[in-house]
XYZ file of C-alpha atoms in Angstrom:
342
model
C -197.348 -2.252 -118.842
C -194.050 -3.735 -118.912
C -192.424 -2.768 -116.324
C -195.559 -3.253 -113.959
C -195.516 -7.387 -115.238
C -192.269 -7.227 -114.510
C -192.228 -5.949 -110.887
C -195.073 -7.909 -110.137
C -192.698 -11.000 -111.078
C -189.995 -9.718 -109.083
C -192.607 -9.590 -106.358
C -193.867 -12.839 -106.363
C -190.271 -14.591 -106.877
C -188.837 -12.511 -103.918
C -191.940 -12.794 -101.027
C -190.457 -14.090 -98.063
C -193.515 -16.565 -98.174
C -193.697 -19.738 -99.800
C -196.510 -19.524 -102.888
C -198.144 -21.792 -105.038
C -200.062 -21.250 -107.528
C -202.387 -24.243 -108.449
C -205.179 -24.749 -111.667
C -206.933 -27.347 -111.184
C -204.918 -29.138 -108.469
C -201.902 -29.173 -111.294
C -199.026 -27.462 -109.395
C -198.876 -24.092 -112.326
C -195.754 -22.017 -110.629
C -194.005 -21.391 -107.176
C -191.894 -18.843 -105.650
C -188.362 -18.780 -104.345
C -189.834 -19.663 -100.704
C -191.388 -21.903 -101.873
C -188.667 -24.585 -104.176
C -186.590 -23.521 -100.905
C -188.976 -25.225 -98.867
C -189.765 -28.489 -100.924
C -186.071 -29.007 -101.407
C -185.457 -28.438 -97.012
C -188.386 -30.080 -95.925
C -189.156 -33.146 -99.019
C -193.196 -30.897 -99.285
C -194.992 -33.001 -101.057
C -197.341 -30.579 -102.831
C -199.789 -33.400 -103.244
C -200.264 -33.813 -99.647
C -201.004 -30.015 -99.003
C -203.757 -29.494 -102.189
C -205.720 -33.080 -100.400
C -205.236 -31.173 -96.386
C -206.705 -27.549 -98.364
C -209.350 -29.001 -100.347
C -210.495 -30.958 -97.628
C -211.124 -27.852 -94.947
C -212.641 -25.727 -97.968
C -214.830 -28.480 -98.451
C -215.624 -28.751 -94.365
C -215.727 -24.535 -94.467
C -218.038 -24.154 -97.264
C -220.268 -26.221 -95.532
C -221.152 -23.799 -92.536
C -223.007 -20.984 -91.778
C -221.056 -18.838 -89.373
C -218.676 -17.744 -91.742
C -215.444 -16.520 -89.452
C -213.882 -13.344 -89.995
C -212.105 -12.058 -86.497
C -208.932 -11.076 -87.604
C -207.169 -10.075 -90.818
C -205.392 -12.586 -91.810
C -209.188 -14.479 -92.345
C -210.263 -11.009 -93.512
C -208.112 -11.379 -96.520
C -207.844 -15.540 -97.301
C -211.090 -17.285 -97.248
C -209.382 -20.911 -95.283
C -206.418 -20.842 -93.367
C -205.042 -24.099 -91.872
C -201.902 -24.991 -89.311
C -198.838 -27.683 -90.562
C -195.697 -28.698 -88.964
C -193.026 -29.291 -90.742
C -189.602 -31.063 -90.556
C -186.780 -30.603 -92.136
C -184.283 -32.756 -92.952
C -181.697 -32.416 -89.838
C -184.839 -32.914 -87.859
C -186.264 -29.560 -86.141
C -189.751 -28.711 -86.621
C -191.321 -25.368 -87.943
C -194.682 -24.041 -87.752
C -196.645 -22.305 -90.633
C -199.996 -21.914 -92.086
C -201.385 -22.452 -95.196
C -203.648 -20.040 -96.627
C -205.600 -20.872 -99.790
C -206.760 -18.518 -101.715
C -209.484 -18.633 -104.693
C -207.922 -16.778 -107.900
C -210.324 -17.719 -110.934
C -213.317 -19.698 -109.823
C -213.919 -20.738 -113.299
C -210.690 -22.385 -114.028
C -210.377 -23.071 -111.329
C -207.228 -22.022 -110.200
C -206.474 -21.179 -106.491
C -203.165 -20.335 -104.410
C -201.834 -21.950 -101.732
C -199.197 -19.418 -99.170
C -197.107 -20.829 -95.711
C -196.730 -18.483 -94.032
C -194.572 -17.858 -90.659
C -197.190 -19.038 -87.467
C -195.552 -16.711 -85.975
C -195.910 -13.961 -88.665
C -199.320 -14.843 -88.969
C -199.926 -13.999 -84.717
C -198.358 -10.871 -84.536
C -200.552 -10.175 -87.494
C -203.763 -11.350 -85.747
C -203.077 -9.068 -82.667
C -201.555 -6.004 -84.363
C -204.935 -5.662 -86.255
C -207.003 -6.614 -82.027
C -204.723 -3.707 -80.752
C -205.811 -1.449 -83.895
C -209.415 -2.431 -83.266
C -209.498 -2.222 -79.214
C -207.438 1.430 -79.471
C -210.129 2.763 -82.746
C -212.909 2.139 -80.557
C -211.543 3.395 -76.924
C -210.023 6.779 -79.118
C -213.866 6.761 -79.986
C -215.242 6.161 -76.669
C -213.251 8.825 -74.939
C -214.028 11.252 -77.352
C -217.647 10.587 -76.425
C -216.913 11.142 -73.364
C -215.763 14.411 -74.324
C -218.403 15.598 -76.163
C -220.860 14.350 -73.697
C -219.269 16.465 -70.932
C -219.310 19.762 -73.001
C -222.585 19.099 -73.356
C -223.216 18.875 -69.919
C -220.483 22.480 -69.299
C -223.109 23.482 -72.482
C -226.123 22.669 -70.834
C -225.914 23.221 -66.527
C -222.942 24.793 -65.924
C -223.306 28.140 -68.502
C -226.696 28.327 -68.340
C -226.392 28.332 -64.555
C -223.735 31.206 -64.429
C -226.209 33.121 -67.405
C -228.697 32.872 -64.975
C -226.685 34.101 -61.236
C -225.327 36.854 -64.370
C -229.414 37.985 -65.111
C -230.278 37.796 -61.143
C -227.762 40.079 -60.521
C -228.322 42.650 -63.335
C -231.749 42.646 -61.598
C -230.382 44.290 -57.976
C -229.974 47.217 -59.978
C -233.932 48.712 -60.272
C -234.205 46.297 -56.526
C -231.751 48.626 -54.851
C -232.699 51.752 -56.704
C -235.889 51.767 -55.120
C -235.093 50.770 -52.069
C -237.166 47.527 -51.231
C -235.131 45.581 -49.048
C -237.649 42.676 -49.381
C -237.063 42.527 -52.856
C -233.174 43.073 -52.471
C -232.762 39.842 -50.175
C -235.412 37.717 -52.456
C -232.604 38.286 -55.545
C -229.924 37.783 -53.870
C -231.302 34.502 -52.187
C -232.625 33.739 -56.130
C -228.588 33.830 -56.609
C -227.120 32.352 -53.815
C -229.594 29.312 -55.008
C -228.220 28.986 -58.695
C -224.650 29.538 -57.453
C -224.897 26.342 -54.976
C -227.252 24.560 -58.024
C -224.098 25.131 -60.279
C -221.665 24.518 -57.711
C -223.099 21.293 -57.162
C -223.280 20.376 -60.919
C -219.152 21.181 -61.089
C -219.017 18.640 -58.120
C -220.738 16.264 -59.281
C -219.087 16.263 -62.913
C -215.473 16.836 -61.018
C -216.461 12.652 -59.114
C -217.934 11.455 -62.545
C -214.529 12.512 -64.360
C -212.341 10.877 -61.321
C -212.788 10.918 -57.556
C -210.944 12.335 -54.993
C -212.204 10.075 -52.491
C -210.524 6.988 -54.579
C -206.934 8.369 -54.544
C -207.661 9.560 -51.040
C -209.641 6.643 -49.342
C -209.614 3.572 -51.103
C -212.268 1.186 -53.174
C -214.447 0.818 -50.467
C -214.919 4.339 -49.148
C -215.321 5.639 -53.129
C -217.849 2.729 -53.936
C -220.141 3.534 -51.109
C -220.002 7.539 -51.556
C -221.055 6.625 -55.164
C -223.248 4.336 -54.234
C -224.622 7.274 -51.666
C -224.553 10.123 -54.253
C -226.914 7.698 -56.835
C -229.432 6.988 -54.021
C -229.448 10.943 -53.577
C -230.450 11.809 -56.694
C -232.735 9.302 -57.980
C -233.774 7.533 -54.595
C -232.914 4.390 -55.929
C -232.618 1.925 -53.300
C -228.378 0.812 -53.704
C -227.250 -1.650 -50.642
C -223.246 -1.780 -50.821
C -221.707 -5.057 -48.919
C -217.939 -5.096 -48.198
C -216.110 -8.173 -47.120
C -211.737 -7.624 -46.487
C -211.579 -5.046 -49.488
C -210.126 -2.557 -47.224
C -207.809 -4.467 -45.751
C -206.115 -5.093 -48.949
C -203.271 -3.299 -50.929
C -204.788 -2.902 -54.554
C -202.789 -1.356 -57.127
C -204.287 2.132 -58.532
C -205.110 0.617 -62.106
C -207.229 -2.608 -60.685
C -208.859 0.068 -58.327
C -209.980 2.100 -60.990
C -211.219 -0.041 -63.285
C -213.473 -2.095 -61.201
C -214.744 1.346 -59.814
C -215.519 2.950 -63.533
C -217.186 -0.984 -63.611
C -219.402 -0.335 -60.584
C -219.979 3.426 -62.133
C -221.335 2.069 -65.247
C -223.220 -0.551 -64.019
C -225.236 1.102 -61.858
C -225.814 4.220 -64.011
C -226.607 1.535 -66.795
C -229.576 -0.269 -64.375
C -230.290 3.359 -63.441
C -231.427 4.889 -66.729
C -232.209 1.494 -69.267
C -233.047 -1.348 -67.155
C -235.578 1.095 -64.523
C -234.701 -0.876 -61.171
C -236.232 -0.221 -58.125
C -232.755 -1.958 -56.366
C -229.459 -2.283 -57.066
C -226.932 -4.781 -54.763
C -222.908 -3.945 -55.407
C -220.565 -7.091 -53.295
C -216.622 -6.456 -52.447
C -215.308 -9.738 -51.504
C -211.499 -10.332 -50.623
C -210.991 -14.556 -51.422
C -207.789 -15.746 -50.540
C -205.581 -14.968 -53.688
C -208.485 -12.969 -55.813
C -210.553 -10.295 -55.396
C -214.639 -9.779 -57.198
C -216.618 -6.869 -57.613
C -220.341 -8.089 -58.098
C -223.399 -5.249 -59.420
C -226.964 -6.846 -59.075
C -229.961 -5.020 -60.698
C -233.898 -6.181 -60.239
C -234.369 -4.236 -63.488
C -235.814 -5.007 -67.127
C -232.596 -6.574 -68.270
C -230.939 -6.894 -72.166
C -229.591 -9.294 -74.637
C -225.877 -9.867 -73.558
C -225.383 -10.680 -77.091
C -226.695 -7.327 -78.085
C -224.548 -4.803 -76.426
C -221.245 -6.744 -76.220
C -220.066 -3.821 -78.561
C -219.700 0.149 -78.582
C -222.949 1.772 -78.228
C -221.654 5.674 -78.789
C -222.742 6.436 -75.515
C -221.264 5.420 -72.934
C -217.348 3.423 -72.440
C -219.744 0.076 -73.132
C -220.094 -3.843 -71.929
C -216.906 -4.392 -74.680
C -214.439 -1.272 -72.814
C -215.067 -3.260 -69.584
C -215.141 -6.488 -70.912
C -211.232 -5.590 -72.725
C -210.770 -3.151 -69.734
C -210.631 -5.681 -67.377
C -208.945 -8.542 -69.541
C -205.948 -6.127 -69.677
C -205.098 -6.697 -66.382
C -205.486 -10.687 -66.178
C -208.936 -10.287 -64.441
C -211.907 -11.999 -65.579
C -215.419 -10.171 -66.848
C -219.241 -11.906 -66.779
C -222.616 -10.168 -67.259
C -225.768 -12.071 -67.065
C -228.795 -11.071 -67.267
C -232.628 -11.423 -68.736
C -235.107 -9.765 -69.941
C -237.338 -9.256 -67.415
C -234.968 -10.694 -64.729
C -232.785 -8.497 -64.823
C -228.452 -7.911 -64.373
C -225.404 -9.167 -62.316
C -222.374 -7.126 -63.436
C -219.174 -9.503 -62.300
C -215.270 -8.495 -62.129
C -212.448 -10.438 -60.697
C -209.016 -9.793 -60.222
C -206.134 -11.712 -58.728
C -204.077 -10.280 -55.856
C -200.977 -11.724 -54.305
């Protein structure tokens, strides 16, 4: 226990963060970094205690406690603070308040570098993004695996069974039965081939690489229209003249694919309009459906079955684009993405 106490005391004393511990607003102890700040910046502990007490009282009246980053998750309250050194230089910090013992009114104030806090927040957001992207990839792999098992494997198995029935047909020299059986096998193999092609298009459409975004969107719309019977109109204006980077083309295609799939599967849409328009210095894609609509706020997170709206938003922002969804229950949905272009 003595060794542990010594380790804690040493860590407290030598940590780079300035830590002040108070009881009933009276300073109990501070570490070396805190003492250095007091000396170099003429830092008044009375000032920072009054500042934090005001902020704490204000935040405790709110009903929407916000813990959007790892920093706010580990501390109850934090507030920015700028200090000037004796030579006139300004430095930015975050003062982090943590309640240590409510009954005895013991709390700590920790001064952290603003740059360090922002970096911690960025790392937390990156980890969060990587986690749900990985989950999305795993779900897509599961879906492909299920499709391979349910459609492709079953189709091939049916064709094998049909071939096994050819022997009895030929042994009786029944030409009609033989022809009928071969037609059945041919039909089954053709359907399986179509399944394979459809899966390949979902994974990566070759038309996107060969002919560009506009042609790929038209091909996607045509395939969905043929498979579902839903009217899908594609309107393009000056988009074929643009030399879009591959990443932007891919994201716009995936947004169109995800949006139209959602409209077909979940919104019972009868009509979908897709508009790809080149403006001055930007390109926009809108997918408008007349489906049942939904509550946007309830569907912003990863849903466990597809890449989801959250993933759309993050992929667009990663390329400096803007992503918007407007939807009301019973009034359809509009999904819009815009990217800057030279």
